Coordinates of C-alpha atoms in Angstrom, one line a residue:
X1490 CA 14.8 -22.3 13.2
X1491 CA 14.3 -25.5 11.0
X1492 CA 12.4 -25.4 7.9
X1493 CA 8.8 -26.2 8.7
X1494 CA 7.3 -27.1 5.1
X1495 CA 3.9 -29.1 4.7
X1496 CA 3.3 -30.2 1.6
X1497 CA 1.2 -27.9 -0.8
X1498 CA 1.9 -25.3 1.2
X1499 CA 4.8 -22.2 1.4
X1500 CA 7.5 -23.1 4.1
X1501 CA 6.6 -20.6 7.2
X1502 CA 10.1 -20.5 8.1
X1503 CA 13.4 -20.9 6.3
X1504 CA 16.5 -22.4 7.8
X1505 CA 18.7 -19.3 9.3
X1506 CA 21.0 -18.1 11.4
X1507 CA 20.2 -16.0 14.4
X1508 CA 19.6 -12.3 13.1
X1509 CA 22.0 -11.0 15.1
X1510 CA 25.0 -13.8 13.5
X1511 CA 23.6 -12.1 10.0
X1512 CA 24.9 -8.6 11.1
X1513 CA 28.6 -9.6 11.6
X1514 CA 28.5 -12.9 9.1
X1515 CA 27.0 -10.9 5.6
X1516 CA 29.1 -8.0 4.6
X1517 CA 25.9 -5.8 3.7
X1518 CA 27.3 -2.5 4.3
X1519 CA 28.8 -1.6 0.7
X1520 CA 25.4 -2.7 -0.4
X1521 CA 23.7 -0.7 1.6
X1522 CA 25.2 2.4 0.6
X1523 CA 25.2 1.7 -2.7
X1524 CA 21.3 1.5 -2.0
X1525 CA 20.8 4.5 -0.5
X1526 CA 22.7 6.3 -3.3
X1527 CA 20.7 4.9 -5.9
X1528 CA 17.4 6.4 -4.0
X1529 CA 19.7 9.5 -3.6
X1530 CA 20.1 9.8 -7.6
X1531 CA 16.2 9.5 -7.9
X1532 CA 15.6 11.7 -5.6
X1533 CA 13.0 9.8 -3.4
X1534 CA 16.0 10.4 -0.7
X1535 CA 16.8 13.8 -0.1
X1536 CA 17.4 14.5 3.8
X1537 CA 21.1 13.6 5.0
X1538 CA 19.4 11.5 8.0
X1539 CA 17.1 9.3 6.0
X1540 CA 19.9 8.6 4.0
X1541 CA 22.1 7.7 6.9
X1542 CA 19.0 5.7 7.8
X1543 CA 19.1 3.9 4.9
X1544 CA 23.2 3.0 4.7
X1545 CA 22.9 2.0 8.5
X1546 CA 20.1 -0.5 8.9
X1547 CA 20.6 -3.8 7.5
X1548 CA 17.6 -4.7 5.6
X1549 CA 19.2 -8.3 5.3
X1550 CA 17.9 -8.7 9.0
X1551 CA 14.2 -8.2 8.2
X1552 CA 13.9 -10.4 5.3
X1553 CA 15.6 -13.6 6.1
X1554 CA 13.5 -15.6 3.5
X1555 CA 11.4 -14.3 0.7
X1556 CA 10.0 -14.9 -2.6
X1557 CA 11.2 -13.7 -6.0
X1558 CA 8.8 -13.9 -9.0
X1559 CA 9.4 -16.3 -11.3
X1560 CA 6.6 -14.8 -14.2
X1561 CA 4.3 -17.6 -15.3
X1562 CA 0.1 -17.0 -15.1
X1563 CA -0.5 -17.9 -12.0
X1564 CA 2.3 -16.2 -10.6
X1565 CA 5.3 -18.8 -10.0
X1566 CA 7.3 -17.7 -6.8
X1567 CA 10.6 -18.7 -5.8
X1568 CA 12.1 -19.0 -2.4
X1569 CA 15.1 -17.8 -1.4
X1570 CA 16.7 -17.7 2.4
X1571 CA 20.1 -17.4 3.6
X1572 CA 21.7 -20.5 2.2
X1573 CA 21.3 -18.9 -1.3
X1574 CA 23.9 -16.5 -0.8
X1575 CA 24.5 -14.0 -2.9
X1576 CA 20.7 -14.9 -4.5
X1577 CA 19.5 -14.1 -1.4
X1578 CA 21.2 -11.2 -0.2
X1579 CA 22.1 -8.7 -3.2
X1580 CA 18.4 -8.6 -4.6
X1581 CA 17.7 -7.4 -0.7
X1582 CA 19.8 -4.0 -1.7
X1583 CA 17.9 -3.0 -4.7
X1584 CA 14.8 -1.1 -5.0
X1585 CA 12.7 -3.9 -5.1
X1586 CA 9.4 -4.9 -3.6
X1587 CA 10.0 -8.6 -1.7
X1588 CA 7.0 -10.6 -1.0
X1589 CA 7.8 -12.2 2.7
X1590 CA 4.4 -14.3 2.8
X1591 CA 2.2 -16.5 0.5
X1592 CA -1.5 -16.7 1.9
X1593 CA -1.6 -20.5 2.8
X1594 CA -5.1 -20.9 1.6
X1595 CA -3.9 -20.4 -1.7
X1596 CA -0.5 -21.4 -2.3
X1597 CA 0.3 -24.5 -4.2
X1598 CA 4.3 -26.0 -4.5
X1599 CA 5.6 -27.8 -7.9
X1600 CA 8.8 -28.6 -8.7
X1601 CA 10.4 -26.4 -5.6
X1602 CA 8.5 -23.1 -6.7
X1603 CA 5.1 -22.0 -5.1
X1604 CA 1.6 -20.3 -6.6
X1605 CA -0.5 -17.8 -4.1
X1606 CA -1.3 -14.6 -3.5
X1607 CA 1.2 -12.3 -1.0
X1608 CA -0.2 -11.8 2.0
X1609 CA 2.4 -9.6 3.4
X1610 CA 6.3 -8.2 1.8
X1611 CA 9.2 -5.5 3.0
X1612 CA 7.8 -2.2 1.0
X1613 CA 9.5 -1.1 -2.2
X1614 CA 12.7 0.8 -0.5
X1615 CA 12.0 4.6 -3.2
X1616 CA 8.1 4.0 -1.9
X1617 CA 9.8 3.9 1.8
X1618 CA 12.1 6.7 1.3
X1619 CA 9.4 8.8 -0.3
X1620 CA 6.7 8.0 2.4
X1621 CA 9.4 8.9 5.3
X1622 CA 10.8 12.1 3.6
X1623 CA 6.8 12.8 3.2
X1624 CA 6.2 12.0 7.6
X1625 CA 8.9 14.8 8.4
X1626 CA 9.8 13.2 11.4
X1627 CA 11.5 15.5 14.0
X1628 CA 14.2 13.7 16.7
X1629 CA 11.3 14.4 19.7
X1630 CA 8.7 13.4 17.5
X1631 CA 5.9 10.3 18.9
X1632 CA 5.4 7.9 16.1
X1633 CA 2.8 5.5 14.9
X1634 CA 4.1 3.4 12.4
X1635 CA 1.0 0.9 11.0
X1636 CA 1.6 -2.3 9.4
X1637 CA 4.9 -3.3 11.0
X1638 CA 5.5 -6.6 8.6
X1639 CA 8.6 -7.3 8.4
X1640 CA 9.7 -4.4 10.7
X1641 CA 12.7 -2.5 8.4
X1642 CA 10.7 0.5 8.1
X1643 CA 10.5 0.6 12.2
X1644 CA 14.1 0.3 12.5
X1645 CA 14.6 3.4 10.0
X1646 CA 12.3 5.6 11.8
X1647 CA 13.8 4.6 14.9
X1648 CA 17.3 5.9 13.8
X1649 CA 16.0 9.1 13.7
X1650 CA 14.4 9.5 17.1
X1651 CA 16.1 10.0 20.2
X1652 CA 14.7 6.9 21.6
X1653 CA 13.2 3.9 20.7
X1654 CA 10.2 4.6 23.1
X1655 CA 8.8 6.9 21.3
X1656 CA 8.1 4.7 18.6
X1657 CA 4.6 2.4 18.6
X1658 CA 4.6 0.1 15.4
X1659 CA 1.2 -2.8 15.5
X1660 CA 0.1 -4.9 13.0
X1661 CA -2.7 -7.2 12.7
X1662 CA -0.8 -10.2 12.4
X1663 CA 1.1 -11.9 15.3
X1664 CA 3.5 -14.1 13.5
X1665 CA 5.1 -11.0 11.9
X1666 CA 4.9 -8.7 14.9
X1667 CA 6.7 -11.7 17.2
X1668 CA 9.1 -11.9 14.5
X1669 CA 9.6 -8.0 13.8
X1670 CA 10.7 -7.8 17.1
X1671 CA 13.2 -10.3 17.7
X1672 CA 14.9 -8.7 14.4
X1673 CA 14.4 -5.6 15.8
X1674 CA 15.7 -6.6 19.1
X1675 CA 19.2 -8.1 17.3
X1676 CA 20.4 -5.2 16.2
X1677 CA 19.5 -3.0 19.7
X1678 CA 16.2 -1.6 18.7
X1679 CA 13.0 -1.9 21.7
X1680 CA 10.4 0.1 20.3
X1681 CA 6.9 -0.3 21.6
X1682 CA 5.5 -3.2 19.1
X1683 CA 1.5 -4.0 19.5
X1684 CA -0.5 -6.9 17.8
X1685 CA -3.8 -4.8 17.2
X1686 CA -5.8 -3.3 13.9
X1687 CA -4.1 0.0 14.1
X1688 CA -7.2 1.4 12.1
X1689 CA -9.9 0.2 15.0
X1690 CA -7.2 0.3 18.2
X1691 CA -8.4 2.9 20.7
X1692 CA -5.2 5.1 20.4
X1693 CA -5.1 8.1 23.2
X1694 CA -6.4 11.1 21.7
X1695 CA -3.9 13.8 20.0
X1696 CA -0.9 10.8 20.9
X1697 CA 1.1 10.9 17.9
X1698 CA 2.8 13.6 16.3
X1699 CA 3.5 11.8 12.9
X1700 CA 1.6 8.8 11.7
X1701 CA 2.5 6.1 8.9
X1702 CA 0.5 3.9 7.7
X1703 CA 1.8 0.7 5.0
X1704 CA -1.3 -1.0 4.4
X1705 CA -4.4 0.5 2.2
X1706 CA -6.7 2.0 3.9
X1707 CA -10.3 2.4 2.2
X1708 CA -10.9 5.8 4.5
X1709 CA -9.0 7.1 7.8
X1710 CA -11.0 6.0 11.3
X1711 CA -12.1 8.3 13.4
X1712 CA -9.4 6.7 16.0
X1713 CA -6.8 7.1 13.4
X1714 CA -7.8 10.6 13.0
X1715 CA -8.1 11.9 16.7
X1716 CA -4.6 10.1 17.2
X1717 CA -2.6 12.8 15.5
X1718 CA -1.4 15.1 18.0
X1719 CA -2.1 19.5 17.1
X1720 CA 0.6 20.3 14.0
X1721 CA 1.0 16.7 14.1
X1722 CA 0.9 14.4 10.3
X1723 CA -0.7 11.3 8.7
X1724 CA 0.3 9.8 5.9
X1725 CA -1.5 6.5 4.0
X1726 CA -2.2 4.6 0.8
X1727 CA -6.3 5.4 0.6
X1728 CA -9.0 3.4 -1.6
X1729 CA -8.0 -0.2 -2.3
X1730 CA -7.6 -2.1 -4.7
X1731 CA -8.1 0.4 -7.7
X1732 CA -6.1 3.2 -6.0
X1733 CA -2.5 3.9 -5.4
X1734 CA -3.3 7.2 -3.8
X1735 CA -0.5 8.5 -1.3
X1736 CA -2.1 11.5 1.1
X1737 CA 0.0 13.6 3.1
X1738 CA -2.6 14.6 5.8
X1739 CA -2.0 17.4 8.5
X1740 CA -3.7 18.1 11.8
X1741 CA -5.3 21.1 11.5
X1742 CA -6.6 23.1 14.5
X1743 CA -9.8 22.5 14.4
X1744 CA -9.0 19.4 15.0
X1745 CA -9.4 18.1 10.6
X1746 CA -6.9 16.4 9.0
X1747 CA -5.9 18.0 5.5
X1748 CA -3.4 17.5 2.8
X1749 CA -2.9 16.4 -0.7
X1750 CA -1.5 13.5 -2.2
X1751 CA 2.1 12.9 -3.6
X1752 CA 2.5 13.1 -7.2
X1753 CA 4.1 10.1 -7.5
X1754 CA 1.4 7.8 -5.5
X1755 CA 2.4 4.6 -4.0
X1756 CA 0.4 1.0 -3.5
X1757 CA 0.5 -1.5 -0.9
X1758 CA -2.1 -4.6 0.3
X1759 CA -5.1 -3.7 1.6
X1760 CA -5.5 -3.6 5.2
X1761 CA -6.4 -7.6 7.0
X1762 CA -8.7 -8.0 9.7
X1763 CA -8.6 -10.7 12.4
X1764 CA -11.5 -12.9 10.0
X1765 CA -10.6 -15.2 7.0
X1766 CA -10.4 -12.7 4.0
X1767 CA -13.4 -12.9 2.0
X1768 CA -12.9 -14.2 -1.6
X1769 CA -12.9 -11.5 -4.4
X1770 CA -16.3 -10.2 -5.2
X1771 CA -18.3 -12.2 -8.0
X1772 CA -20.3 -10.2 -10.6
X1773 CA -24.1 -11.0 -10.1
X1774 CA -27.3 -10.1 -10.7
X1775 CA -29.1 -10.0 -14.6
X1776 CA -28.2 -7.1 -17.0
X1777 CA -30.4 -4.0 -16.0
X1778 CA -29.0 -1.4 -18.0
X1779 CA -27.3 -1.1 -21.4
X1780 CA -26.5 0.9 -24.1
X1781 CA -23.5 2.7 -26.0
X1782 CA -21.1 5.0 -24.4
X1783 CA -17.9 7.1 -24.9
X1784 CA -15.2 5.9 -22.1
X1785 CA -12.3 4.2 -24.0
X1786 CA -10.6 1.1 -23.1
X1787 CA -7.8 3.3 -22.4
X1788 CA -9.2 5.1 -20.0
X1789 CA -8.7 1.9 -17.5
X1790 CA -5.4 2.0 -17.9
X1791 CA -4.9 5.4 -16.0
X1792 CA -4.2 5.4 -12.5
X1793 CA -5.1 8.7 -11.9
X1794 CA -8.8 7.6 -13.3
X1795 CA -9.4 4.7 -11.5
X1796 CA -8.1 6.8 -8.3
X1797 CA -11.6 9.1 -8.8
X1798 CA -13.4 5.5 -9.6
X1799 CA -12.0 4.3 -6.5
X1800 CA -13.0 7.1 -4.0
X1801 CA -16.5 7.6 -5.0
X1802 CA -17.2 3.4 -5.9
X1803 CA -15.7 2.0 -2.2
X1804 CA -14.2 -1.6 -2.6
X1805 CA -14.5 -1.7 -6.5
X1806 CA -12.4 -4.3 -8.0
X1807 CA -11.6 -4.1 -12.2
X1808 CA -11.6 -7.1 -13.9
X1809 CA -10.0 -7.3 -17.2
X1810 CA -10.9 -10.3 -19.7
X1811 CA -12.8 -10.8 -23.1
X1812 CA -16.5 -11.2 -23.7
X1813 CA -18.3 -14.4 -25.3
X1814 CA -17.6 -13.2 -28.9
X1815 CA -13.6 -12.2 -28.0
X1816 CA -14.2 -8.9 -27.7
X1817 CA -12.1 -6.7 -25.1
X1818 CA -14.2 -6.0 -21.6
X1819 CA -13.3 -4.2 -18.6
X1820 CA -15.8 -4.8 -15.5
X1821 CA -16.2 -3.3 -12.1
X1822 CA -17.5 -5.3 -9.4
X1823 CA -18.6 -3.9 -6.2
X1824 CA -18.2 -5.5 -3.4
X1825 CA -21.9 -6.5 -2.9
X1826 CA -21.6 -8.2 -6.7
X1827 CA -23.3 -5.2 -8.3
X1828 CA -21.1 -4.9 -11.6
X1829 CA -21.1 -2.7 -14.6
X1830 CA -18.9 -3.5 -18.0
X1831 CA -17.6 -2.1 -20.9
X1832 CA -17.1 -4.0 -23.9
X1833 CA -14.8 -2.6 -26.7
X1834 CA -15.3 -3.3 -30.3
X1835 CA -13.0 -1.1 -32.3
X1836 CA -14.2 2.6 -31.9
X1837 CA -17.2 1.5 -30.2
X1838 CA -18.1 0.6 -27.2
X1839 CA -20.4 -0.3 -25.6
X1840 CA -22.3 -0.9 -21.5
X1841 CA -24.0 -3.0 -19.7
X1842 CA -25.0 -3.3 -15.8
X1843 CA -26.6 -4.9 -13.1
X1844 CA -29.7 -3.3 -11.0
X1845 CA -30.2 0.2 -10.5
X1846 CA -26.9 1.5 -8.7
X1847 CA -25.8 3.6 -11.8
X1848 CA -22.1 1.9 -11.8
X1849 CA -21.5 3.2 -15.1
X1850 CA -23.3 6.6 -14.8
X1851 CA -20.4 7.5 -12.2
X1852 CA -17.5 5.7 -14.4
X1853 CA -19.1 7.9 -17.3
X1854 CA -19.6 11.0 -15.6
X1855 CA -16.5 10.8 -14.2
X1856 CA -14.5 10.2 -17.2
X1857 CA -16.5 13.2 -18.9
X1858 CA -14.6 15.3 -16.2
X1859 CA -11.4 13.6 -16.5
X1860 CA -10.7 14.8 -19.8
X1861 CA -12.6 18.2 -19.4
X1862 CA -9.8 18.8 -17.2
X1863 CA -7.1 17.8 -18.9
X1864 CA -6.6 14.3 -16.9
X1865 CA -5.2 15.5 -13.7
X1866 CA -2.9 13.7 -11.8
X1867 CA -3.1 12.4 -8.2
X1868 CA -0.9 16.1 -6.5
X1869 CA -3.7 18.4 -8.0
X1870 CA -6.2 16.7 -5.6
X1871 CA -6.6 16.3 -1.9
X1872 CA -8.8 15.1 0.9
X1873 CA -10.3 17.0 3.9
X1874 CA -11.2 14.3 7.1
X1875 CA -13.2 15.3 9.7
X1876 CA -15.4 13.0 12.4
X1877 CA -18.3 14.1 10.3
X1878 CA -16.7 13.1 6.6
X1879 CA -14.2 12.7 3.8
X1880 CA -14.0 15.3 1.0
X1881 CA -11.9 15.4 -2.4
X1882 CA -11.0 18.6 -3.8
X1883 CA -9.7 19.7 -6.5
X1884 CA -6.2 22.1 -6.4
X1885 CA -7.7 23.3 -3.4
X1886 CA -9.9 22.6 -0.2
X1887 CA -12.1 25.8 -0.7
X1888 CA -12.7 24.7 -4.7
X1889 CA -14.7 21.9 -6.3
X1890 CA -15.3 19.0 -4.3
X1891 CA -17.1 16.2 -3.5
X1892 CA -18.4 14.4 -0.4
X1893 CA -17.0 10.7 -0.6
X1894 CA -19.4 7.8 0.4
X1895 CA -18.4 6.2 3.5

């Protein structure tokens, strides 16, 4: 392909080679195994197969152009593509996150770099590893992997299934499932590849016996649900953007899914639809509510926090800046505009929110039990899905929990 580049916006394409030339031309296997090692020493790989998975599928293939971050506020991204070399291809075979596409709406070129926000990238590979050891996969097994992108986590769960055809892998977007597929298709892999919203997509009932999804998902659809076969797994990033919660979700037999989440979490994009994305939520309405409170800066900083703010406050997106007088602020905004802030001056700290949806009563209440409990982390909860609801409990499903807004 030739580069297609219009100005102000990110090339779509870089120049490259067929992806079946890059197999034989790029000697990527020493890398490779070096790679799968690494995840080996950390322990996110610890089955034999995965990590045959992992020395035996050229990531290379998948990410024949990408962009490295370059710092700067607003991000400064570099491309990189197979004329770089070595640039290009060693950065491929570390643990590393590459962002594959820059939303066009926002992206901006100066002096050969680019500014936007990532629409889409190849997953972190310990994230990967962790998520497949997590999906069990058995060599019979039927598979749904959501969120194709660039299609390298396809190709590893299609090296450990006795054929390609039992392998479904969709995403929303057709440029990267057309793409996925010819790289897929260069080094001998067919699986069944769908441009649909795996999330809404009527799947056959009790059709897969393991399910991956890489995209966030704010709750699990009922289709989503039904489509795990009896004994059969799901496992997903839930409650974007403030979450990085990873659940491990089983079928059970009365026909619930049920599981905790890993204790070491893992976030990806929120999930697209077919429409524009909607800009980011803007704070409005007049103050309604305010007062002094006890919730700590700090206590934004926690993940494992903002995961309980994130499943009980849908859509919530924090906001972190200064107030008129230079004083340190954190704000949620929901998605409707409703917003609630804390502003921090020295010990103190103080609230203030918009109408009468009790933002800060839940961040407040919330935080109360936090510490009460001696801030858990993300493996002592887990989630209950049935067609009726979502629950969060607490160490187990039969303890404390709570009924999560849908």
């Amino acid at each position: 392909m030739g580069m297609a580049q219009q100005s102000g916006n990110p090339p779509s394409c870089f120049d490259r080679s067929h992806p079946g030339e890059l197999v034989s031309q790029v000697n990527w296997k020493p890398l490779a195994e070096n790679l799968a090692s690494v995840l080996e020493g950390s322990d996110d790989l610890v089955s034999p197969h995965w990590k045959q998975a992992f020395e035996e599928v050229p990531r290379h293939i998948f990410v024949p152009r990408y962009f490295q971050n370059q710092g700067g506020v607003p991000t400064r991204w570099k491309p990189l593509d197979t004329a770089d070399g070595g640039d290009w291809l060693n950065p491929i075979y570390t643990n590393a996150t590459l962002v594959t596409r820059l939303d066009p709406e926002t992206a901006k070129s100066a002096d050969g770099l680019f500014t936007g926000v990532p629409t889409s990238s190849s997953t972190q590979p310990s994230l990967t590893a962790r998520m497949l050891e997590a999906l069990d996969v058995q060599p019979g097994d039927w598979v749904l992997d959501g969120g194709t992108g660039t299609g390298y986590q396809t190709a590893l769960i299609a090296h450990r299934l006795e054929s390609a055809d039992q392998l479904v892998t969709a995403d929303i977007d057709p440029d990267l499932t057309s793409e996925a597929l010819l790289n897929l298709e260069a080094i001998g892999i067919t699986p069944n590849v769908l441009t649909v919203d795996v999330r809404d997509w009527t799947w056959p009932p009790e059709s897969f016996d393991k399910v991956i999804i890489t995209c966030a998902l704010p709750r699990i659809t009922e289709t989503l649900r039904s489509a795990v076969a009896p004994g059969g797994r799901l496992v997903a990033n839930l409650f974007p953007p403030l979450s990085g919660g990873l659940a491990v979700l089983d079928r059970m037999p009365d026909g619930s899914l049920e599981g905790r989440f890993q204790a070491g979490g893992g976030s990806f994009m929120a999930a697209r639809t077919t429409a524009p994305a909607p800009p980011p939520p803007l704070a409005s309405g007049p103050v309604g509510a305010q007062g002094e409170t006890h919730v700590p800066v700090t206590a934004f900083d926690s993940y494992h926090f903002t995961f309980l703010l994130a499943s009980t406050l849908p859509g919530a997106v924090l906001q972190y800046g200064t107030d008129d007088e230079g004083h340190t602020m954190r704000r949620l905004v929901m998605p409707d505009g409703a917003w609630a802030e804390g502003i921090f001056v020295g010990e103190q700290t103080r609230f203030r929110e918009t109408g009468d949806r009790g933002i800060w009563d839940t961040i407040e209440s919330w935080w109360g039990w936090f510490v009460d409990h001696d801030m858990p982390k993300w493996d002592r909860f887990g989630l209950s899905v049935s067609d009726e609801e979502h629950r969060l409990w607490y160490e187990t499903p039969e303890g404390l929990s709570w009924r999560l807004p849908a």
